Short mmCIF file of C-alpha atoms and ligand atoms in Angstrom, two decimals:
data_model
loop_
_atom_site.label_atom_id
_atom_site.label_comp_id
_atom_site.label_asym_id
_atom_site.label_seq_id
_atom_site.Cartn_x
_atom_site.Cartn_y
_atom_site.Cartn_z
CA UNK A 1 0.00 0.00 0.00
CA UNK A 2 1.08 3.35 -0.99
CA UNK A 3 -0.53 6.86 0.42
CA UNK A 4 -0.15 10.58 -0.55
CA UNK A 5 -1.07 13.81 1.92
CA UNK A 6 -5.16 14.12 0.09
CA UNK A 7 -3.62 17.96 0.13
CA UNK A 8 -1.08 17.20 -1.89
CA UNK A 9 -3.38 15.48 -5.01
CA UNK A 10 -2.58 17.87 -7.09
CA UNK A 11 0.78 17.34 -7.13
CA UNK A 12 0.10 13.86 -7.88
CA UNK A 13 -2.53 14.70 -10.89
CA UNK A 14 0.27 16.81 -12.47
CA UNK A 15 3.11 14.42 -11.88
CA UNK A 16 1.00 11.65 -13.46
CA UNK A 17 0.18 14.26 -16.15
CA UNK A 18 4.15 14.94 -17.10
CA UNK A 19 4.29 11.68 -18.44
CA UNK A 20 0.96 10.63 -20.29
CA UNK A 21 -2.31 12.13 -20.60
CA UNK A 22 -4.51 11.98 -17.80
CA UNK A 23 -8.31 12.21 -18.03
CA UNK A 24 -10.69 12.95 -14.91
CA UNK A 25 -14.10 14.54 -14.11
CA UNK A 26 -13.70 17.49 -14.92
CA UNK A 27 -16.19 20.68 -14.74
CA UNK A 28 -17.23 22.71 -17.22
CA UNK A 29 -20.26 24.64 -17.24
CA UNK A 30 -21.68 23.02 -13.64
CA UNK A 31 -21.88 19.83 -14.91
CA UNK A 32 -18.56 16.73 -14.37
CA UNK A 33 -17.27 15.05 -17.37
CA UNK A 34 -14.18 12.87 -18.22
CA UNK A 35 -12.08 15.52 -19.86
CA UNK A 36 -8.29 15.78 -20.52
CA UNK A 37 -5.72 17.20 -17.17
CA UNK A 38 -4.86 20.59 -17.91
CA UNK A 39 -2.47 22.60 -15.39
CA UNK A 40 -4.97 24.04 -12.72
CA UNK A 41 -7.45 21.09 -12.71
CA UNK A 42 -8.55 19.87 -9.57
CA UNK A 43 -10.25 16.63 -8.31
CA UNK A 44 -13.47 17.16 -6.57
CA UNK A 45 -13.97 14.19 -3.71
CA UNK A 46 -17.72 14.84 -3.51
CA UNK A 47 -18.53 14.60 -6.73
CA UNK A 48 -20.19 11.24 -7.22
CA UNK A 49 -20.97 10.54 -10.65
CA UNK A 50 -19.94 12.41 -13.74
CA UNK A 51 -22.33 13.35 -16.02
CA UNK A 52 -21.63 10.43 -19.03
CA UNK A 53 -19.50 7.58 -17.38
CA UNK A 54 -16.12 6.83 -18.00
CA UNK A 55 -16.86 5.19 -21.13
CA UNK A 56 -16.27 7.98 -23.04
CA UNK A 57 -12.50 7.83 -22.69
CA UNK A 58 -12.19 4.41 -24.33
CA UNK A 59 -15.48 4.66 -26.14
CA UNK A 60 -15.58 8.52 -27.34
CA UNK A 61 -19.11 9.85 -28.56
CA UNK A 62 -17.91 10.53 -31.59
CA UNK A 63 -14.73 9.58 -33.22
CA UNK A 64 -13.48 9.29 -36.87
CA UNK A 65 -12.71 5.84 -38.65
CA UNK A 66 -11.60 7.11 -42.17
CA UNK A 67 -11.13 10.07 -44.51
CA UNK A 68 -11.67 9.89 -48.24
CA UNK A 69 -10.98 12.62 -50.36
CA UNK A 70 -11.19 13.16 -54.40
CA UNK A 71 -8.93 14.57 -56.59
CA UNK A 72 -9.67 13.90 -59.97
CA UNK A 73 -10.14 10.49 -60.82
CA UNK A 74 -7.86 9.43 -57.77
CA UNK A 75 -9.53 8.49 -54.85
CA UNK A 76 -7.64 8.01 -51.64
CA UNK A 77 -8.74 6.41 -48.60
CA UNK A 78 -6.99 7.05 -45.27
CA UNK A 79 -7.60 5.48 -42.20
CA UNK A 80 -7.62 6.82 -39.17
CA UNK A 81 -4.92 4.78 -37.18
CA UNK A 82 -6.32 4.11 -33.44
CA UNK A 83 -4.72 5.68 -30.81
CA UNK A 84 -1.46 4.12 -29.61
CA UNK A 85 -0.24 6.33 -26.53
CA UNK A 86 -0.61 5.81 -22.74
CA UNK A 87 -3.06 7.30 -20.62
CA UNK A 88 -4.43 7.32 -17.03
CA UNK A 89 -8.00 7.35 -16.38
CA UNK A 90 -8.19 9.25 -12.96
CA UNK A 91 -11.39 8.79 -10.22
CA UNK A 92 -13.15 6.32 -11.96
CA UNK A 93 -15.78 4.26 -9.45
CA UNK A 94 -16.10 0.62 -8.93
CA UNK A 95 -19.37 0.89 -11.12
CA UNK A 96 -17.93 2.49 -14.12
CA UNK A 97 -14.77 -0.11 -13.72
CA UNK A 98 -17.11 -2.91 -13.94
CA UNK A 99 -18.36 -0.86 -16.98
CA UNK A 100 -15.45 -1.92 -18.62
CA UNK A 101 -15.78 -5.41 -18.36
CA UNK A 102 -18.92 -5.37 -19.99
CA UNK A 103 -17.78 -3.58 -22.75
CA UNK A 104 -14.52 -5.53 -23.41
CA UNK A 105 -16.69 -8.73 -23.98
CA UNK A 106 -18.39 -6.81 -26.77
CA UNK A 107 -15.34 -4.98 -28.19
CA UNK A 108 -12.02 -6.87 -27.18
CA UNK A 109 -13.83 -10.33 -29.43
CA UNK A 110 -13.98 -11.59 -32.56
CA UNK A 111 -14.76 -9.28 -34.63
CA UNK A 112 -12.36 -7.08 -32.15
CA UNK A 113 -12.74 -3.49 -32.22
CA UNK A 114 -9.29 -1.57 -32.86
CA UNK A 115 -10.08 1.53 -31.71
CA UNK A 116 -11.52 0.93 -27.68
CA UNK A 117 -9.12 -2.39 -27.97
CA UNK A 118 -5.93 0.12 -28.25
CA UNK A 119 -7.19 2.01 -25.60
CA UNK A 120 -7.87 -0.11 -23.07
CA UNK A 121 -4.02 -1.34 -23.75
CA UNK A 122 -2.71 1.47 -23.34
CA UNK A 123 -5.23 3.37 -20.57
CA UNK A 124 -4.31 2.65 -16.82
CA UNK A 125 -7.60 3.20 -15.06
CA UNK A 126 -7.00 4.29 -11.61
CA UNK A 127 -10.11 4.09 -9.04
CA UNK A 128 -10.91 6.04 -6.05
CA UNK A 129 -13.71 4.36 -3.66
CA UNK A 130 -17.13 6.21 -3.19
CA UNK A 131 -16.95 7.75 0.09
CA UNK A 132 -20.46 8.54 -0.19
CA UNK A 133 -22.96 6.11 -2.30
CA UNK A 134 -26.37 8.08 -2.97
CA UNK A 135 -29.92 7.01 -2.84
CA UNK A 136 -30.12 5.97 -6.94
CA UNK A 137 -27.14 3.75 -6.32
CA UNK A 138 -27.49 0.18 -6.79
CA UNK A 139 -23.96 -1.68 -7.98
CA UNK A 140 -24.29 -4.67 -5.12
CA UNK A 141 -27.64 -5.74 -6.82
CA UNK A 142 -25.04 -6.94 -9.33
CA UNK A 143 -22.02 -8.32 -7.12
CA UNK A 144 -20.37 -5.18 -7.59
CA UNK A 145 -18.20 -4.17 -4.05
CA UNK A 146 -17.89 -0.61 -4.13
CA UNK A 147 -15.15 -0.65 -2.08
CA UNK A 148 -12.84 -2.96 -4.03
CA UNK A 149 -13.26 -1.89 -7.58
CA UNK A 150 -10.61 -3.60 -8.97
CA UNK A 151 -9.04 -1.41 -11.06
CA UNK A 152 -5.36 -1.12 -11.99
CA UNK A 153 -5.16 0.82 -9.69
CA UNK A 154 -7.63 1.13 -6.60
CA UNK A 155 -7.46 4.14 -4.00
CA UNK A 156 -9.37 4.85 -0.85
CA UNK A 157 -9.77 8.71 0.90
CA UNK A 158 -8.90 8.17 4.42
CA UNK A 159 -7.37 9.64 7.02
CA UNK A 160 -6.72 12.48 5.17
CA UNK A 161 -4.70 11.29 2.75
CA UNK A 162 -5.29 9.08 -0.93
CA UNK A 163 -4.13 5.10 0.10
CA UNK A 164 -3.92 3.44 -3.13
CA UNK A 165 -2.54 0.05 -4.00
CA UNK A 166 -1.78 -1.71 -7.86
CA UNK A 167 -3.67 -4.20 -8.67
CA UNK A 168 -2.23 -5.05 -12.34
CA UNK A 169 1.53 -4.71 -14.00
CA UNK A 170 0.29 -1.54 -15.32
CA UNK A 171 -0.87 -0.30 -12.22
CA UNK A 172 2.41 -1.31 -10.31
CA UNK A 173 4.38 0.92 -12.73
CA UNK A 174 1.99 3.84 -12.92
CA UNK A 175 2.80 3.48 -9.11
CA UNK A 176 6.55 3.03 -9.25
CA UNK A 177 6.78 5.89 -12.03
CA UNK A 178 5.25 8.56 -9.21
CA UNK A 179 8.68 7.27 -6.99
CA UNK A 180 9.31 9.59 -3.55
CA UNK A 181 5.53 10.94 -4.12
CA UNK A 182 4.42 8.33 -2.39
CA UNK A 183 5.23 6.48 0.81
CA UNK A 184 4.22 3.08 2.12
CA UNK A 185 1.69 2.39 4.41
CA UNK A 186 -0.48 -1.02 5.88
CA UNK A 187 -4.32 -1.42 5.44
CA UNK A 188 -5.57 0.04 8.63
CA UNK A 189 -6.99 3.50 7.16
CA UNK A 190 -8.46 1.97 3.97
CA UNK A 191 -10.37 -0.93 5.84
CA UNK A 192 -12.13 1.86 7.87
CA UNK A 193 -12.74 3.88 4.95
CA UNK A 194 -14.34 0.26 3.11
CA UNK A 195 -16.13 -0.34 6.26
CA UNK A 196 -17.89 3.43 6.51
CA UNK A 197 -18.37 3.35 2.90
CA UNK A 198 -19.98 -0.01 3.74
CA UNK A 199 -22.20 1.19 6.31
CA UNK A 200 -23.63 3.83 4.09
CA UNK A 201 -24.19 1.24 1.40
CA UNK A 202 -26.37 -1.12 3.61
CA UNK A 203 -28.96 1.72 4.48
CA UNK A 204 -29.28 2.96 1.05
CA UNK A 205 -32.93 2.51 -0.42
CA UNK A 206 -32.20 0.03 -3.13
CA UNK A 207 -29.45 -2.17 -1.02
CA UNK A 208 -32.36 -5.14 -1.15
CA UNK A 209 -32.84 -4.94 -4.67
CA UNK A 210 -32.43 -8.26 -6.49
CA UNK A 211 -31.96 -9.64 -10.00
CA UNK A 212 -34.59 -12.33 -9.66
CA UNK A 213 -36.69 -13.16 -12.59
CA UNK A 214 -34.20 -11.88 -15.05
CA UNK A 215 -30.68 -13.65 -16.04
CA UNK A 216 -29.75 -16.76 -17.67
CA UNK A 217 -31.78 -19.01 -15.70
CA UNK A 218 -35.59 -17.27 -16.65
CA UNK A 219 -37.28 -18.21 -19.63
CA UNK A 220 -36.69 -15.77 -22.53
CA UNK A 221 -39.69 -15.90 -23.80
CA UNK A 222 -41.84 -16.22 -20.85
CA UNK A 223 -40.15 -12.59 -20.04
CA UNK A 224 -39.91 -11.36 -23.30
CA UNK A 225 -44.07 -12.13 -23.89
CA UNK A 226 -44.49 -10.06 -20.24
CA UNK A 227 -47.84 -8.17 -20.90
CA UNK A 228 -46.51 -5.35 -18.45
CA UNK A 229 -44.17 -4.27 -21.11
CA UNK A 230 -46.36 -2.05 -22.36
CA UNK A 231 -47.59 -0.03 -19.23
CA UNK A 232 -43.78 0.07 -18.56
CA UNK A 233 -42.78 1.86 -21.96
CA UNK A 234 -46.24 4.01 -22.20
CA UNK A 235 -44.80 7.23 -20.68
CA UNK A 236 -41.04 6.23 -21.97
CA UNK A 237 -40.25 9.70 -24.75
CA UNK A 238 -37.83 7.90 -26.15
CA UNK A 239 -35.15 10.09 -25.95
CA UNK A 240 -32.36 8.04 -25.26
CA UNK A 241 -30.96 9.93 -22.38
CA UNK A 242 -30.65 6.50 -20.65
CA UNK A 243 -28.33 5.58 -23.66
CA UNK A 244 -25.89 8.50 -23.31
CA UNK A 245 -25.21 8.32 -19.79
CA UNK A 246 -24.83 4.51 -19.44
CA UNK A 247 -21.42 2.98 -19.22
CA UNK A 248 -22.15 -0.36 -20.28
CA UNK A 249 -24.33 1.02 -23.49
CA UNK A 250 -22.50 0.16 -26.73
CA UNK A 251 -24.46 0.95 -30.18
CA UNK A 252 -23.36 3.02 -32.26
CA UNK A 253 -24.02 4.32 -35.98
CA UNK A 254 -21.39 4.80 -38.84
CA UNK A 255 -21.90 7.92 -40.96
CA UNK A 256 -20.04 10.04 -43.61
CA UNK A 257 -19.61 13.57 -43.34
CA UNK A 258 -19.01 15.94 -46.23
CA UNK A 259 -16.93 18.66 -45.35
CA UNK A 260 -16.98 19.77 -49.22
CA UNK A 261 -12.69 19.04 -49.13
CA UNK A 262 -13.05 15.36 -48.06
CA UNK A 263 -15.29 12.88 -46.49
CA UNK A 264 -15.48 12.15 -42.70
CA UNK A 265 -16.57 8.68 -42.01
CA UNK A 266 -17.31 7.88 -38.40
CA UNK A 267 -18.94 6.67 -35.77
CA UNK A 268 -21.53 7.95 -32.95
CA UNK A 269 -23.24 6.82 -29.94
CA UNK A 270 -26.52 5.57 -30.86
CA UNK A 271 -29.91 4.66 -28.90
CA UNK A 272 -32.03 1.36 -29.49
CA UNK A 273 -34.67 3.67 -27.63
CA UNK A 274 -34.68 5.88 -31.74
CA UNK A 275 -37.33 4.91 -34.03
CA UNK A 276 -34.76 5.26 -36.60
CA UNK A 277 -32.59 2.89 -34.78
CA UNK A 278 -30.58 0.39 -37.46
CA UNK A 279 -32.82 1.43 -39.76
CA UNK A 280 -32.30 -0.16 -42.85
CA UNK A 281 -34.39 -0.25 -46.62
CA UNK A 282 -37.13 -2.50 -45.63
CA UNK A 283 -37.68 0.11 -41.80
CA UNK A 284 -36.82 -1.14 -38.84
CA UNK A 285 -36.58 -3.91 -37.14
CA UNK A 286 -39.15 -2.71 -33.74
CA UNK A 287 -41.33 -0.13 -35.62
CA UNK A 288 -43.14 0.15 -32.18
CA UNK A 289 -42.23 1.85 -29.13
CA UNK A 290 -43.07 -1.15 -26.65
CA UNK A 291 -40.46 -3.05 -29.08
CA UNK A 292 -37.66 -0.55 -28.51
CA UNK A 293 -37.97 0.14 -24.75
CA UNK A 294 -38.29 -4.20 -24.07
CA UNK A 295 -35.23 -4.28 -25.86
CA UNK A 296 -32.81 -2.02 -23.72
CA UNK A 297 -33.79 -3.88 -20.44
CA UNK A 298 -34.28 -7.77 -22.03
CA UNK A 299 -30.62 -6.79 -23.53
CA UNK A 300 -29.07 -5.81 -20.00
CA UNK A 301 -31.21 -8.34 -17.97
CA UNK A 302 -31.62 -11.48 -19.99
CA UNK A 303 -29.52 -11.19 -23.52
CA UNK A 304 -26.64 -10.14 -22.09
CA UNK A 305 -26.13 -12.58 -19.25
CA UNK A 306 -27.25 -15.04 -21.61
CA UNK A 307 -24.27 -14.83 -23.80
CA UNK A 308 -21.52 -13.93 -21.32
CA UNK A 309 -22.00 -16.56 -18.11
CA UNK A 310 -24.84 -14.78 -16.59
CA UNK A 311 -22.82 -11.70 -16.13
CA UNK A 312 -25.68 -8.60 -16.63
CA UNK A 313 -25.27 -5.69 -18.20
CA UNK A 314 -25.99 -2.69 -15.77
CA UNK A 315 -23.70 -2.15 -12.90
CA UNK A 316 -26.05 -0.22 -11.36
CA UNK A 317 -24.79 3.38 -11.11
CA UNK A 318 -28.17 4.81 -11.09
CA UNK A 319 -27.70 7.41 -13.53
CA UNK A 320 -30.32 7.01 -15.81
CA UNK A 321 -32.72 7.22 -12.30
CA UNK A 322 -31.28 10.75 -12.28
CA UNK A 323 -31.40 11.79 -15.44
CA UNK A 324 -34.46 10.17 -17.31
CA UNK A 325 -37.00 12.85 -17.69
CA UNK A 326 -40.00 10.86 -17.02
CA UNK A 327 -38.41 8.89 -14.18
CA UNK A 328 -38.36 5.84 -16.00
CA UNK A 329 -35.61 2.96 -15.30
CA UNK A 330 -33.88 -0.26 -14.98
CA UNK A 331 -35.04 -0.19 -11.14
CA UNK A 332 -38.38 0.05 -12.26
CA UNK A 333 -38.34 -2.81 -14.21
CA UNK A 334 -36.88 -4.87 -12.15
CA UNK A 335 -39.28 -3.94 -9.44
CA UNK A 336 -41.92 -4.77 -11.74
CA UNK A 337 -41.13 -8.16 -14.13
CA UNK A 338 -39.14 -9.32 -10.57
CA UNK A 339 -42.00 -9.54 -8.74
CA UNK A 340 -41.53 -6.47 -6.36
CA UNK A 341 -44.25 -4.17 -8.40
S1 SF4 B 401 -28.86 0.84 -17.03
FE1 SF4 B 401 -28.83 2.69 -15.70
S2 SF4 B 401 -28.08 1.95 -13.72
FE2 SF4 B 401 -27.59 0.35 -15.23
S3 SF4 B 401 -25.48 0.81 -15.86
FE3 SF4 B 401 -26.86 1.85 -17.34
S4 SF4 B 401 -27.16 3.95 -16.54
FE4 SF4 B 401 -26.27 2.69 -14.87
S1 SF4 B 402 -36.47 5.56 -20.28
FE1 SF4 B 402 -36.38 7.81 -19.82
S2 SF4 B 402 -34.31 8.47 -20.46
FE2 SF4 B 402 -34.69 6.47 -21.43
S3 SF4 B 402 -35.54 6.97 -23.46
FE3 SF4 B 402 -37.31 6.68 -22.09
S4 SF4 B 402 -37.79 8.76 -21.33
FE4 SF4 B 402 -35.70 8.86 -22.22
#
């Protein structure tokens, strides 16, 4: 175990930043985002969720794939090459961390995606522990641990300082990079820190929340025919909000851009909760709205943990309960097709 003064962070965020980018939450205009270190950035400790998750580092909103650009009759096609230097990802929870493994099933395999797979090889995600879980939180319905997220590098605030310890190679020489920075310490101030954060964790409304009646062991289509599908999804707008801010969400579209020099192929977030959604000659594929809202939450309860060992595909961080406009979510439905109405 390794600690730092929690005064002396900033010295830390701009030693890590000397050698390789380093992306954190980050405020601009009110609202927390991942964005890049720049000298005078601060971590906020009370800041519990950013706005999107930390998805958008590996997975960016919008990024471009290829250029193509016409001169005459030549045509010439140029690739953009994925990015191939290190990074740290700074503050990240245990809930976005878990995030990752549920994207790296869908991106790291056959047919692997080169982009987010050079990313996560060369990102070191470094965690800090929730010191203080909120009401829409809901990772240990999952078998997340907040308090051992299990990144390359994990940290705990206690004791006024940052106690962190590597997990991974990586982490062990992000560690051994930040040298005299650091000194050694035992376990004593991060076990009380796990054990408050613990505390808080128990008494939070949705601690007793449950995954029954959805995972690999319920019938598909016993769920999938549910008739209160459609009550659920009545007030849904569809506006994909839910989408945007989720860090396990991973559709996206590929478009072209004319800039009238060249064309800009690349790719977006999308939402399975558009009408438009995959879209393709013949319409699409759910032309009704009960269709598109079943399918996020049979995809994160019951398609996902079908194909990958029963693992699901929400680590509950509860942010589309705080950002949904009608108060619609995952909870909701759980609470509902699991029996708990
Ligand atoms: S579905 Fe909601 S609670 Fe689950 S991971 Fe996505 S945003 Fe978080
Ligand atoms: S569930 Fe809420 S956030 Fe998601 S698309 Fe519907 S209205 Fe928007």
């Amino acid at each position: 175990m390794k600690k730092i003064a929690f005064s002396q962070i900033d010295n830390l965020l701009a030693a890590i930043a000397a050698t390789q980018k380093l992306y954190m939450p980050v405020e601009t205009a009110g609202q927390y985002n991942y964005g890049e270190w720049t000298p005078g950035t601060t971590y906020n400790p009370d800041v519990l969720h950013t706005v999107k998750s930390a998805k958008s580092v590996f997975f960016p909103q919008s990024e471009d794939l290829i250029r193509f650009k016409r001169d005459g009759m030549n045509l010439s096609i140029s690739p953009v090459a994925p990015e191939d230097e290190d990074f740290v990802v700074f503050g990240v929870h245990a809930c976005d961390v878990k995030g990752f493994a549920v994207l790296d099933r869908v991106f790291l395999y056959d047919p692997v995606d080169a982009y987010y797979t050079s990313r996560r090889k060369h990102g070191t995600i470094f965690s800090v522990m929730c010191k203080a879980p909120e009401e829409t939180c809901f990772c240990g319905a999952f078998g997340i641990d907040a308090t051992e997220p299990g990144a390359d590098v994990d940290s705990w605030i206690a004791d006024d300082a940052l106690v962190m310890r590597a997990n991974t190679e990586k982490g062990e020489k992000l560690l051994e990079s930040l040298g005299s920075l650091l000194t050694d310490c035992d376990d004593t101030a991060a076990d009380q820190a796990k054990a408050e954060t613990k505390e808080i964790l128990g008494k939070l409304p949705l601690a007793d929340l449950n995954t029954n009646g959805f995972g690999k062991d319920v019938d598909l289509l016993t769920l999938f025919n549910r008739p209160e599908w459609k009550e659920l999804a009545s007030g849904c707008l569809g506006c994909g909000t839910c989408t945007y801010v989720c860090p396990t969400c991973q559709c996206y579209d590929v478009r072209d851009y004319n800039t009238g020099k060249e064309i800009q192929r690349f790719r977006v977030w999308d939402s399975c909760m558009y009408s438009d959604f995959t879209m393709m000659a013949h319409g699409t594929n759910r032309p009704d709205h009960t269709q598109r809202f079943r399918q996020r939450f049979m995809h994160k309860l019951k398609y996902y943990p079908d194909r990958y060992e029963g693992v699901f595909g929400c680590v509950g961080c509860g942010r589309c309960l705080q950002k949904c406009p009608i108060s619609m979510n995952i909870v909701k439905v759980m609470k509902k097709l699991g029996g708990e109405a």
